[in-house]
mmCIF file of C-alpha atoms (C1' of nucleotides) in Angstrom:
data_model
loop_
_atom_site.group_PDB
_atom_site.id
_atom_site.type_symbol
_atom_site.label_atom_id
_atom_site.label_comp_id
_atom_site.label_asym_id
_atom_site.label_seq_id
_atom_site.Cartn_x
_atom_site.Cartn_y
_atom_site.Cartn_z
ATOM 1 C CA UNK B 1102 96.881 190.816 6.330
ATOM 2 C CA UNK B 1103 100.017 189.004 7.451
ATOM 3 C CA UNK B 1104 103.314 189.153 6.177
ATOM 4 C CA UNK B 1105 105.056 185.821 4.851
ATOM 5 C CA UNK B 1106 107.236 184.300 7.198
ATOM 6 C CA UNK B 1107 110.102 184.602 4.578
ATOM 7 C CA UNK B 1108 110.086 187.915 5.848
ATOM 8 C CA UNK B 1109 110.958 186.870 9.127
ATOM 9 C CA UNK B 1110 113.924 184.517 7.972
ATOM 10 C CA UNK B 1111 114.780 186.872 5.273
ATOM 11 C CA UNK B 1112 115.473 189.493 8.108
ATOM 12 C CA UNK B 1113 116.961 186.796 10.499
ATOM 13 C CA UNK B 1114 119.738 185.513 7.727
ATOM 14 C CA UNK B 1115 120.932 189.016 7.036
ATOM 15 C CA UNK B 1116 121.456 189.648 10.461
ATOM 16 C CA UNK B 1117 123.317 186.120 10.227
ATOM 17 C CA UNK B 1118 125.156 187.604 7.047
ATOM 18 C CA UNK B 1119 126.149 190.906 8.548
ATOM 19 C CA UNK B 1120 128.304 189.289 11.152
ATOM 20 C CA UNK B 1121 130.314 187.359 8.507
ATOM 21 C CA UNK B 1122 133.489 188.548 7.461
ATOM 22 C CA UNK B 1123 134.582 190.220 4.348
ATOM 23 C CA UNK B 1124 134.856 187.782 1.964
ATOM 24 C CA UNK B 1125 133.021 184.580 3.482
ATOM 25 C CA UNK B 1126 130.009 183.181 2.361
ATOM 26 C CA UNK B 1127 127.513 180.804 4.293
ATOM 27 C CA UNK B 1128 125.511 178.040 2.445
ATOM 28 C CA UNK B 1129 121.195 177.737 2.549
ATOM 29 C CA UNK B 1130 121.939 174.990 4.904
ATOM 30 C CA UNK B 1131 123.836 176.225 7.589
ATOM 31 C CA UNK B 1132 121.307 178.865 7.677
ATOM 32 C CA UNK B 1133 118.569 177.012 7.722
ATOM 33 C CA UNK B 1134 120.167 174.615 10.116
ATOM 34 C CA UNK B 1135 120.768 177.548 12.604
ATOM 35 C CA UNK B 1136 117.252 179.072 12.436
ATOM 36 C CA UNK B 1137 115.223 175.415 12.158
ATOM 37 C CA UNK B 1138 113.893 176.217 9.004
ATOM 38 C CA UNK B 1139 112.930 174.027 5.546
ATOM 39 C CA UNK B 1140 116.393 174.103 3.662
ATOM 40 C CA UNK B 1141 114.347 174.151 0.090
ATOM 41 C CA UNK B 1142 111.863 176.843 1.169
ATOM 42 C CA UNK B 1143 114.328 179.161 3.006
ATOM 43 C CA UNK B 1144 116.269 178.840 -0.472
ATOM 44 C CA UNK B 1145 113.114 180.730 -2.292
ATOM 45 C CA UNK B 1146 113.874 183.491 0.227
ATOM 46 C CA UNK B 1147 117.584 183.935 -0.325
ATOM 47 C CA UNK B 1148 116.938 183.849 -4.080
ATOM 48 C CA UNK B 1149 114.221 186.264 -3.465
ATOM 49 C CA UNK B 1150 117.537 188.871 -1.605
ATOM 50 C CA UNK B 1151 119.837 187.870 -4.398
ATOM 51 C CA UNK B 1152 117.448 188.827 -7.154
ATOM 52 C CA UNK B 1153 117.207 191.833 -5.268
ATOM 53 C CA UNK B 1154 120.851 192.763 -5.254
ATOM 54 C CA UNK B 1155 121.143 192.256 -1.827
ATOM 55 C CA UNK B 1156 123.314 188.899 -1.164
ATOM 56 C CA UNK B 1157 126.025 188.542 -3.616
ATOM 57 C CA UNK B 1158 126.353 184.284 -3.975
ATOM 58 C CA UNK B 1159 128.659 181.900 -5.303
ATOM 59 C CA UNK B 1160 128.623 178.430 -6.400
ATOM 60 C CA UNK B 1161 130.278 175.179 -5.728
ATOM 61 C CA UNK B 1162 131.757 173.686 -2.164
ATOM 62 C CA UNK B 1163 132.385 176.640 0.090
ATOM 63 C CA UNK B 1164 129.658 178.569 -1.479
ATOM 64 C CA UNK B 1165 126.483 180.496 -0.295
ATOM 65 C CA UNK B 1166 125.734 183.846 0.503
ATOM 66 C CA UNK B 1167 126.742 187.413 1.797
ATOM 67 C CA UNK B 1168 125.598 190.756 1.991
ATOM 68 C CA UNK B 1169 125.989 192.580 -1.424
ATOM 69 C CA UNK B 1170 126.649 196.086 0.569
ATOM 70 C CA UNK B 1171 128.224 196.744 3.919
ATOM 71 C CA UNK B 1172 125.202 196.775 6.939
ATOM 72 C CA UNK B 1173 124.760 200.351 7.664
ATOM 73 C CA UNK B 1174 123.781 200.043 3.626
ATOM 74 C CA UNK B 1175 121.037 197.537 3.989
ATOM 75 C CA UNK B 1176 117.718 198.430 5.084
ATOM 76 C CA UNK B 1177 114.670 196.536 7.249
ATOM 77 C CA UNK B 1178 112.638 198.186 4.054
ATOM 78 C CA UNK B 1179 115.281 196.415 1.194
ATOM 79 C CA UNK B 1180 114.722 192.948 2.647
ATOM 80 C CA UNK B 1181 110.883 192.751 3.599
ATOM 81 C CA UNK B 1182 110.322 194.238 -0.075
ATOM 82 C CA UNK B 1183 112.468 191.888 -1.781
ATOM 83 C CA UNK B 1184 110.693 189.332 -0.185
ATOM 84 C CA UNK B 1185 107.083 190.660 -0.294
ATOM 85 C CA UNK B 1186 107.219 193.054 -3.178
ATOM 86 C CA UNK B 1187 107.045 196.559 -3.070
ATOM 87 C CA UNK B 1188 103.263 197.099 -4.050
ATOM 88 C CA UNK B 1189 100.937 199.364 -1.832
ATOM 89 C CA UNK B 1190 99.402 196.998 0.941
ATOM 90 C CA UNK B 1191 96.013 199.026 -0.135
ATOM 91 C CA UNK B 1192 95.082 198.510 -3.346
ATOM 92 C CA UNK B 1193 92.429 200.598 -4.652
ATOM 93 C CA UNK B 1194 89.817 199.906 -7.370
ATOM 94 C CA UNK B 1195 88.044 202.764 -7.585
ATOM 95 C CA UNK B 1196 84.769 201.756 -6.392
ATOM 96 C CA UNK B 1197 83.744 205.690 -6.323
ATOM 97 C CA UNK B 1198 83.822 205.029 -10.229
ATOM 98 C CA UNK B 1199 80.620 202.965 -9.789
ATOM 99 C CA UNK B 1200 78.286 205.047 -8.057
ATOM 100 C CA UNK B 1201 75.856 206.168 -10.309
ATOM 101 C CA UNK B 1202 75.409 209.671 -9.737
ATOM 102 C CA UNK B 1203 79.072 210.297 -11.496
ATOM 103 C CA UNK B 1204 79.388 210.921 -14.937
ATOM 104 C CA UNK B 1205 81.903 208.475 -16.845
ATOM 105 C CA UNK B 1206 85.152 209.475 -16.418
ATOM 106 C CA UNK B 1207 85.017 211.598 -13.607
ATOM 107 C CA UNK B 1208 86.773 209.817 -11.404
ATOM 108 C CA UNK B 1209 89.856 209.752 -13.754
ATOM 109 C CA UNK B 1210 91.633 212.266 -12.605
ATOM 110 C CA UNK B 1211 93.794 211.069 -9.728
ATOM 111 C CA UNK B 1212 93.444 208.463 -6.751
ATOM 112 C CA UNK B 1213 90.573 209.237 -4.359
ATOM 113 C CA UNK B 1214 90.787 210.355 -0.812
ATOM 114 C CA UNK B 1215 90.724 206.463 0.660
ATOM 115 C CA UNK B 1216 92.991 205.429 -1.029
ATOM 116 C CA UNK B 1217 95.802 208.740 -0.508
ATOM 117 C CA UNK B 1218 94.954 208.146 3.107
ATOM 118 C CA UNK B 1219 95.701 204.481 3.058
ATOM 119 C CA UNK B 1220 98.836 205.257 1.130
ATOM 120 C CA UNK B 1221 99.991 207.787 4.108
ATOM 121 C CA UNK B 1222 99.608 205.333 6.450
ATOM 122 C CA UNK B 1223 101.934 202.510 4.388
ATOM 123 C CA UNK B 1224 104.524 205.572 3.583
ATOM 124 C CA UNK B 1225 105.010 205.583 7.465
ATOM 125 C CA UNK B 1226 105.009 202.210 7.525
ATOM 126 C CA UNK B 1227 108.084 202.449 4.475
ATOM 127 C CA UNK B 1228 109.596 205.026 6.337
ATOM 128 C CA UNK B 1229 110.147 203.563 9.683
ATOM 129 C CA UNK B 1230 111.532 200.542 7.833
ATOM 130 C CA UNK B 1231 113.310 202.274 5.648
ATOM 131 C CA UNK B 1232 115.368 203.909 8.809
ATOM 132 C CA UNK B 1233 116.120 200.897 10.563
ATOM 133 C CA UNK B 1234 119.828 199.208 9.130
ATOM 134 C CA UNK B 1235 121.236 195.448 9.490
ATOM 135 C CA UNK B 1236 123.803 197.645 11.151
ATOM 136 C CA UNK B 1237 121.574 198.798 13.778
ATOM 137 C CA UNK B 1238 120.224 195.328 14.037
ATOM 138 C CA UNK B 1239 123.652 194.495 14.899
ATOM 139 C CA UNK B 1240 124.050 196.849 17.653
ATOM 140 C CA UNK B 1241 120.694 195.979 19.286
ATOM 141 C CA UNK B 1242 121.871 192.393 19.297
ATOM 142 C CA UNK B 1243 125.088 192.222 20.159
ATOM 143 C CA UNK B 1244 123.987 194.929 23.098
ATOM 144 C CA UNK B 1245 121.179 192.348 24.450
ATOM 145 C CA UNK B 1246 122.738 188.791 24.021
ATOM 146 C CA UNK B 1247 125.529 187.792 26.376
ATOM 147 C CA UNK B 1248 129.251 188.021 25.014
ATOM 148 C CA UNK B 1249 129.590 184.144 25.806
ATOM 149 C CA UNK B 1250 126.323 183.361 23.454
ATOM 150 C CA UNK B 1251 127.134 185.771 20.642
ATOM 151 C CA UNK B 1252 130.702 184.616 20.226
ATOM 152 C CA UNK B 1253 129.702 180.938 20.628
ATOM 153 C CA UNK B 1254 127.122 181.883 17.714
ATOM 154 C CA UNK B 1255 129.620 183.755 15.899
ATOM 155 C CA UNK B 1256 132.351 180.323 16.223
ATOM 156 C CA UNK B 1257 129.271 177.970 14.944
ATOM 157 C CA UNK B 1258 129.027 180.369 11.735
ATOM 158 C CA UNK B 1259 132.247 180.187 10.900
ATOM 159 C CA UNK B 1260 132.881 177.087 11.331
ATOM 160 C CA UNK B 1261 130.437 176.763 8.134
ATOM 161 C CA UNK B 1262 131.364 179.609 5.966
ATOM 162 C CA UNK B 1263 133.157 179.142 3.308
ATOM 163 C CA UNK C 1486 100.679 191.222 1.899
ATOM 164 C CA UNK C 1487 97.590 192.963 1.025
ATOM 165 C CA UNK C 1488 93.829 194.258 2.773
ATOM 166 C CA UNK C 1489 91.218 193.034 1.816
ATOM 167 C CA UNK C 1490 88.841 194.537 -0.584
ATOM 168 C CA UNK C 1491 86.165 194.467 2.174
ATOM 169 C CA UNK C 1492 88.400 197.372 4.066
ATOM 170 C CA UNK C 1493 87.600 199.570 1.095
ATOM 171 C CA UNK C 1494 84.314 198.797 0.866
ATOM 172 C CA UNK C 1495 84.031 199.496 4.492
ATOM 173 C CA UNK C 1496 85.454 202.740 4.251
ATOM 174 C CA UNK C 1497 83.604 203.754 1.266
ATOM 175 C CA UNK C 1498 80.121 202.651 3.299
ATOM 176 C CA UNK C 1499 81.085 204.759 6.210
ATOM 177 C CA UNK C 1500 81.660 207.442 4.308
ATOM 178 C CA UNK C 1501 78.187 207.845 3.024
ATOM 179 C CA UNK C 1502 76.862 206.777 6.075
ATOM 180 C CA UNK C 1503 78.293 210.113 7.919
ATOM 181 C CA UNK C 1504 76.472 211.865 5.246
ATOM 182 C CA UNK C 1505 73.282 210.504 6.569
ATOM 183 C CA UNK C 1506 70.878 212.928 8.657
ATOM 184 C CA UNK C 1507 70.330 211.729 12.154
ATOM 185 C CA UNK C 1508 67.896 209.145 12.911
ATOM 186 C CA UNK C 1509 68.153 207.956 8.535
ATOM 187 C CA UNK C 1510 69.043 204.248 8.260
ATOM 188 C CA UNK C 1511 70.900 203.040 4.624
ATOM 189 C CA UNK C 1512 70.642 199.356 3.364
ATOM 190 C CA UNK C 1513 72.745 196.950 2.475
ATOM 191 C CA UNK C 1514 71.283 197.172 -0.895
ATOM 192 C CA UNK C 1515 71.454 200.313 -1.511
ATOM 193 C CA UNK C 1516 74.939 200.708 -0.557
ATOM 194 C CA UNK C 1517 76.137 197.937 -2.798
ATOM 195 C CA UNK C 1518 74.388 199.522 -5.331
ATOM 196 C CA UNK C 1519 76.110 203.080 -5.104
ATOM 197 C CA UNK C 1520 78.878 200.638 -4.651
ATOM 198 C CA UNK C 1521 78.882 198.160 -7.657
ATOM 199 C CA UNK C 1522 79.518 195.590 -4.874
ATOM 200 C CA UNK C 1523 78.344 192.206 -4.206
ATOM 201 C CA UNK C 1524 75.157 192.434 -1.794
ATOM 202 C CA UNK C 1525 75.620 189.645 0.017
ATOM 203 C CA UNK C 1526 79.174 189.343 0.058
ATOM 204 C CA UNK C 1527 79.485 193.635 0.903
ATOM 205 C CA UNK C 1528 76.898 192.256 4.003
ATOM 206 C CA UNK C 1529 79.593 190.310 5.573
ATOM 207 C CA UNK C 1530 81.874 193.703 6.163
ATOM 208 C CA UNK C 1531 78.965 195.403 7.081
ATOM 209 C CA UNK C 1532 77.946 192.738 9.703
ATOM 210 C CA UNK C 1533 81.963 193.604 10.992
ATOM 211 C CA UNK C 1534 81.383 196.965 11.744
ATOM 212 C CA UNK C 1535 78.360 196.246 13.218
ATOM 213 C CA UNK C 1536 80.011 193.693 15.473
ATOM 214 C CA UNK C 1537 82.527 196.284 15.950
ATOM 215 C CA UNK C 1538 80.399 198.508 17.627
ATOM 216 C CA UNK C 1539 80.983 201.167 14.726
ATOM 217 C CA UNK C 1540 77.754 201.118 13.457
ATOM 218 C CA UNK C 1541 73.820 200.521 14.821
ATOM 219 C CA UNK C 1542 71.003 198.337 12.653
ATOM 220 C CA UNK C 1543 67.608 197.978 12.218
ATOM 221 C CA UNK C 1544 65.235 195.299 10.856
ATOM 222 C CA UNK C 1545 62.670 195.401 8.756
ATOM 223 C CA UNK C 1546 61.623 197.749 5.439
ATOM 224 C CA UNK C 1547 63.458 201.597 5.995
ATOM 225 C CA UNK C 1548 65.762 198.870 7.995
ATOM 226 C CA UNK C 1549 69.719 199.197 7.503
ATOM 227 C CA UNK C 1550 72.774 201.231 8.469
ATOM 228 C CA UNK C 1551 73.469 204.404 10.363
ATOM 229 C CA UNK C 1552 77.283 205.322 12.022
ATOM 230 C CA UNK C 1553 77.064 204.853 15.949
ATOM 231 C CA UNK C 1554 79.144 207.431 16.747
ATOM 232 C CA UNK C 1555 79.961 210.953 15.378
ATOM 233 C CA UNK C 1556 82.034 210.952 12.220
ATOM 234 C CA UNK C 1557 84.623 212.669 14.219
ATOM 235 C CA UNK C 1558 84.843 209.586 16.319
ATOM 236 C CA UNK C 1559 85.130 207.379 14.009
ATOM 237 C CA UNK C 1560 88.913 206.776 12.696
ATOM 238 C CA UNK C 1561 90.075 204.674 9.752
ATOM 239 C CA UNK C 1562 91.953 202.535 11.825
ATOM 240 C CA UNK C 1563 88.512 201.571 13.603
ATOM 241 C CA UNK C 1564 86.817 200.523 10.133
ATOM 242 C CA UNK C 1565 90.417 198.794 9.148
ATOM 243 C CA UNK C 1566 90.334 197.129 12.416
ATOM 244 C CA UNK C 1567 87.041 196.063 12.400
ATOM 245 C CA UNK C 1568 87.285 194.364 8.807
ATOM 246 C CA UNK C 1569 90.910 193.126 9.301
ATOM 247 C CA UNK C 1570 91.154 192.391 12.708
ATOM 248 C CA UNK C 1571 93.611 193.975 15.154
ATOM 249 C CA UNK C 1572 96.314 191.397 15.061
ATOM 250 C CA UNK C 1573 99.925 192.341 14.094
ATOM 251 C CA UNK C 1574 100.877 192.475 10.295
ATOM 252 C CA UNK C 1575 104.082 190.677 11.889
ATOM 253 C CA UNK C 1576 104.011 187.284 13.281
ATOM 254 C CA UNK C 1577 107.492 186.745 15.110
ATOM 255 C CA UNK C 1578 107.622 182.879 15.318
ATOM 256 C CA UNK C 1579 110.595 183.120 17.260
ATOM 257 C CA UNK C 1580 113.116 181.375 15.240
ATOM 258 C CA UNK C 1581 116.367 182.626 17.302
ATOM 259 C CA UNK C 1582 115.101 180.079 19.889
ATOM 260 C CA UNK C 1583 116.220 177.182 17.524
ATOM 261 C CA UNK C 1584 119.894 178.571 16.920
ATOM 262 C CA UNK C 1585 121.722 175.369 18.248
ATOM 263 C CA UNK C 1586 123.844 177.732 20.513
ATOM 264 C CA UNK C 1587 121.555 179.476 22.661
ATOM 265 C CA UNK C 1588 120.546 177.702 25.896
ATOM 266 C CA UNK C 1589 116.980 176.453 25.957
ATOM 267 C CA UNK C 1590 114.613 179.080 27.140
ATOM 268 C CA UNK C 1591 116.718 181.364 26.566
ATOM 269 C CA UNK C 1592 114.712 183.966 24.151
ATOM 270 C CA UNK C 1593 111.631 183.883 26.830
ATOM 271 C CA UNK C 1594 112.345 186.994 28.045
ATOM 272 C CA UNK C 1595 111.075 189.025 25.757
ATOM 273 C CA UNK C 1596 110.613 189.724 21.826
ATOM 274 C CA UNK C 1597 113.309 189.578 20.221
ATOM 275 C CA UNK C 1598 114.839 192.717 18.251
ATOM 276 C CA UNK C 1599 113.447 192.068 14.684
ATOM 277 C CA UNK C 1600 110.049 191.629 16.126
ATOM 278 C CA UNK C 1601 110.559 194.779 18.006
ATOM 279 C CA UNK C 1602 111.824 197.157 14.745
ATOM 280 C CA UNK C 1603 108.867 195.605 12.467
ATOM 281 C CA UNK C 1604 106.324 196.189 15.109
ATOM 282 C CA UNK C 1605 107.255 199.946 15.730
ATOM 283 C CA UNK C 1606 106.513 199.964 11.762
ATOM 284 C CA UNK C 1607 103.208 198.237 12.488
ATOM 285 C CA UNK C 1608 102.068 200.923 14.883
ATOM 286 C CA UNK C 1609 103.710 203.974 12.777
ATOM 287 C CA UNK C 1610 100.781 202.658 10.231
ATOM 288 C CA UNK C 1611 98.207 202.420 13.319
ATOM 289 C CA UNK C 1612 99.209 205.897 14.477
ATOM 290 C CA UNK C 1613 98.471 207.371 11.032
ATOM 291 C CA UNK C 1614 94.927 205.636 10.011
ATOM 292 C CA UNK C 1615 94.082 206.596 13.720
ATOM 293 C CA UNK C 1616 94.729 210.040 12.878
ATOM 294 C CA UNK C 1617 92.277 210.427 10.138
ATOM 295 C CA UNK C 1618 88.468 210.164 11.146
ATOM 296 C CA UNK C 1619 85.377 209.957 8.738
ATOM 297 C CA UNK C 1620 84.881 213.647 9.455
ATOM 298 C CA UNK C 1621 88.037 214.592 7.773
ATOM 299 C CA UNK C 1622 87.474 212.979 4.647
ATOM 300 C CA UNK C 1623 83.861 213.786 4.317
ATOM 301 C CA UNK C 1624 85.740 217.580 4.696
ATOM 302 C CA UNK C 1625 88.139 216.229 1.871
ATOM 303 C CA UNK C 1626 85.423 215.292 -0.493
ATOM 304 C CA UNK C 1627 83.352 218.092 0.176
ATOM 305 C CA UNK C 1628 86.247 220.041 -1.055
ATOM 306 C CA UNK C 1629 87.254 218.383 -4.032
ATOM 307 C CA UNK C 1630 84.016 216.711 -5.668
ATOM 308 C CA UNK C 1631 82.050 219.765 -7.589
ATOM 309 C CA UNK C 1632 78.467 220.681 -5.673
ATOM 310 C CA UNK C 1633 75.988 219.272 -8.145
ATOM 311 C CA UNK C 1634 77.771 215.661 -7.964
ATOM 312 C CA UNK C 1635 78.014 215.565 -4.379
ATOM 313 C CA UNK C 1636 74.118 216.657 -3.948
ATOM 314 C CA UNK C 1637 73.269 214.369 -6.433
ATOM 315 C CA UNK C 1638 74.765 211.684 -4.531
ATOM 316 C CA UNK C 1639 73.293 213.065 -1.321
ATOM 317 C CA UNK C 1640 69.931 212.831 -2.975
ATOM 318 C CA UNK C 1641 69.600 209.728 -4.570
ATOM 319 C CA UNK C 1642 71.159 208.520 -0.954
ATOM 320 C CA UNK C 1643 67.960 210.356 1.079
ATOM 321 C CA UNK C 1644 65.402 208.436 -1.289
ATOM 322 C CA UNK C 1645 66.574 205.206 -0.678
ATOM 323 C CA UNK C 1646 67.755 205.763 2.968
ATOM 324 C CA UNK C 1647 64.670 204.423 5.746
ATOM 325 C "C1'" DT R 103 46.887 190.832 10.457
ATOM 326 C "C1'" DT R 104 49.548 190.057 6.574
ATOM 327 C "C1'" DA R 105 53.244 190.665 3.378
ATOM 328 C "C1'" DA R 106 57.505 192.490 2.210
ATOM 329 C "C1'" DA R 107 62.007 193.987 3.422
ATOM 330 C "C1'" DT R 108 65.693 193.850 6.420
ATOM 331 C "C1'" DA R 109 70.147 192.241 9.296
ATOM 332 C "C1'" DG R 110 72.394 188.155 10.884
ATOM 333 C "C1'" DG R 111 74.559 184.164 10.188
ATOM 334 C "C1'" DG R 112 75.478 179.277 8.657
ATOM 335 C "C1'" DA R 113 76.909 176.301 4.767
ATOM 336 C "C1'" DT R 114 79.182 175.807 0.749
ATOM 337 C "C1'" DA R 115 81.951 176.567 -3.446
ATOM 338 C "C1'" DT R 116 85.775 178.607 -5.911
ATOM 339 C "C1'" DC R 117 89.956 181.027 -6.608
ATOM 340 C "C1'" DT R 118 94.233 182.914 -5.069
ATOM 341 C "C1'" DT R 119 98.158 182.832 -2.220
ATOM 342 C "C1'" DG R 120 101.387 180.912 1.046
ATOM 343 C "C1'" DT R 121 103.900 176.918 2.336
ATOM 344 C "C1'" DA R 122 106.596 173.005 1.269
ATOM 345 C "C1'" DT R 123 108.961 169.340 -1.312
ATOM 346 C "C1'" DC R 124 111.228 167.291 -5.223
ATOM 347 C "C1'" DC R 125 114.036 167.357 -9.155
ATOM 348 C "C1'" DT R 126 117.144 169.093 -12.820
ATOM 349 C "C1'" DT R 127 120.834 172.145 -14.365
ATOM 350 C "C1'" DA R 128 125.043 174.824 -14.283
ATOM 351 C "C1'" DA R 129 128.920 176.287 -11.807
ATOM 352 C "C1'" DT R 130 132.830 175.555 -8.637
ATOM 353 C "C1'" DA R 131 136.246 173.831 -5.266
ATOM 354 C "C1'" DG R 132 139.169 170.136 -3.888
ATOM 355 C "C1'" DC A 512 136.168 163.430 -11.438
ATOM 356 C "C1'" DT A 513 133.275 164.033 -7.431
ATOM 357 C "C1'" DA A 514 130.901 166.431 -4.067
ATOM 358 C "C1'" DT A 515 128.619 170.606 -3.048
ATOM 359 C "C1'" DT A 516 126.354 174.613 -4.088
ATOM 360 C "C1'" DA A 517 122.667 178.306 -6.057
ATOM 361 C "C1'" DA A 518 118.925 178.761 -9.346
ATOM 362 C "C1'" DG A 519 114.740 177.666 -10.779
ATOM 363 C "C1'" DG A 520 110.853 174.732 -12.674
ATOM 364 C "C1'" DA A 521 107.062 171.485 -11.421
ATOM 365 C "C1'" DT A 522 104.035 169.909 -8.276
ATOM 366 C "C1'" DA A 523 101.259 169.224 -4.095
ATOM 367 C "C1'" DC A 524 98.923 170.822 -0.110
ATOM 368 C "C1'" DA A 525 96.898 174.165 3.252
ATOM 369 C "C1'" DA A 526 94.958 178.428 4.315
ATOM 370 C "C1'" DG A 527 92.695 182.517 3.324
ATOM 371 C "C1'" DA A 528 89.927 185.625 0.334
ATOM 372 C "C1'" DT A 529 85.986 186.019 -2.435
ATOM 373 C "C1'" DA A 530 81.388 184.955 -3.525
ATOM 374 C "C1'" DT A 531 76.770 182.863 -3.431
ATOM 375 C "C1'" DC A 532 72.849 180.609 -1.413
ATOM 376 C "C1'" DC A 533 69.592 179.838 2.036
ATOM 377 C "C1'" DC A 534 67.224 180.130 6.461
ATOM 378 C "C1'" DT A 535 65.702 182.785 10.638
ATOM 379 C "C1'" DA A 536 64.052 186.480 13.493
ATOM 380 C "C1'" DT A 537 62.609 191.023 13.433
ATOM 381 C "C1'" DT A 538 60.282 195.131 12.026
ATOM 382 C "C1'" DT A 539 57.865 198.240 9.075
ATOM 383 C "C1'" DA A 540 54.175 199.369 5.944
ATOM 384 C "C1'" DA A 541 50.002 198.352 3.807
#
DNA sequence: TTAAATAGGGATATCTTGTATCCTTAATAG
DNA sequence: CTATTAAGGATACAAGATATCCCTATTTAA
């Protein structure tokens, strides 16, 4: 059980998106150019955020992407489940239906105690995603990666927004 | 992103296997009959747990299944683990190292911040199946499945169990 | 001693999903 | 008008999940 790796870049580009200023946009390529991924495939992704709500896009030269909502307001949670969906990684199918010594039916009534335990475990999963901003992200990065890197990063974006 | 059915199955199997009396071995038939499961497919899991070290075999007629350990010892994350492998749900292929602007080498030092925020969720997940052991949820179902099902079961379990 | 039942495991087949590329269309800026 | 962009459909390929079959060694029961 391994999560696409449009997860990853999904999670990568927003950090990308959150340092961009209000009103810019950056194109599927320059993104893909600065992470060294498949320009067509990385596209799926980005449609997968904009479907989502999460980008906001435009068209034409000069277009491409930004966040939809300011960074605090976008979540690790928001971008691995518009990428990967937001079903249950358990999925249960009621096997306790088949054993023979249960009448028909009796298993109806609610999910059965596998499955509510499994669920637990992906609800903290959800959670600690859920608690973790790009805004954070932010922090954490710009903390960790020398000021000479980050701005030179920051310059190279720029150059390519539109 | 989704487990495999084999996890449930799993579960499920060592669930009535803590239900055996000491010294009582279950087949793989029987248990993919009480199951509705593929027999020789629901062997593969089985052989995982066995691998595992969760579970002890024997050969032969009255051969099969019995837990190796005390239900209490026995947590879900064990049985998850032993049908799904231990491996991280994220793979961080380390695409910061291509951004043009960072020196070569320079992301060696350590994983990099997205890595560490979806891994934390990773072991949030751990932390909960590890806190839930087959004694618990035989104490669940005990609770919650009327008597004369659950001795039914029981029964038609001791007949077929060598 | 023999026969039947068992776990273990290898080989294979099929189906689903993830990964990747190509192409067309509509919109937009210069 | 032209170049560039996002969106999305079609297709191909690889990997993993699911499932079945068959053979072997072992052990119990008759």
């Amino acid at each position: 059980m391994i999560l696409k790796s449009q997860v990853e870049w999904a999670l990568h580009c927003c950090a990308i998106l959150s340092g961009l200023p209000e009103g810019r946009y950056l194109s599927t390529k320059a993104l893909a150019e600065l992470h060294g991924l498949p320009k067509e495939y990385l596209s799926k992704a980005l449609q997968s955020l904009s479907q989502a709500g999460l980008v906001h896009t435009t068209l034409g030269p000069s277009g491409g992407y930004r966040l939809a909502r300011p960074p605090a307001e976008v979540s690790f949670l928001d971008i691995v489940e518009a990428v990967e969906g937001s079903g249950r990684t358990f999925v249960c199918n009621n096997i306790r239906a088949n054993n023979p010594c249960r009448p028909k039916g009796f298993c109806d009534t609610g999910p059965c105690a596998v499955a509510r335990v499994m669920w637990q475990a992906d609800e903290a999963w959800r959670n600690t995603l859920r608690g973790v901003t790009m805004a954070d992200l932010g922090q954490t990065l710009s903390q960790e990666i020398p000021p000479d890197i980050w701005s030179g990063t920051f310059a190279w974006v720029l150059k390519r927004a539109g």
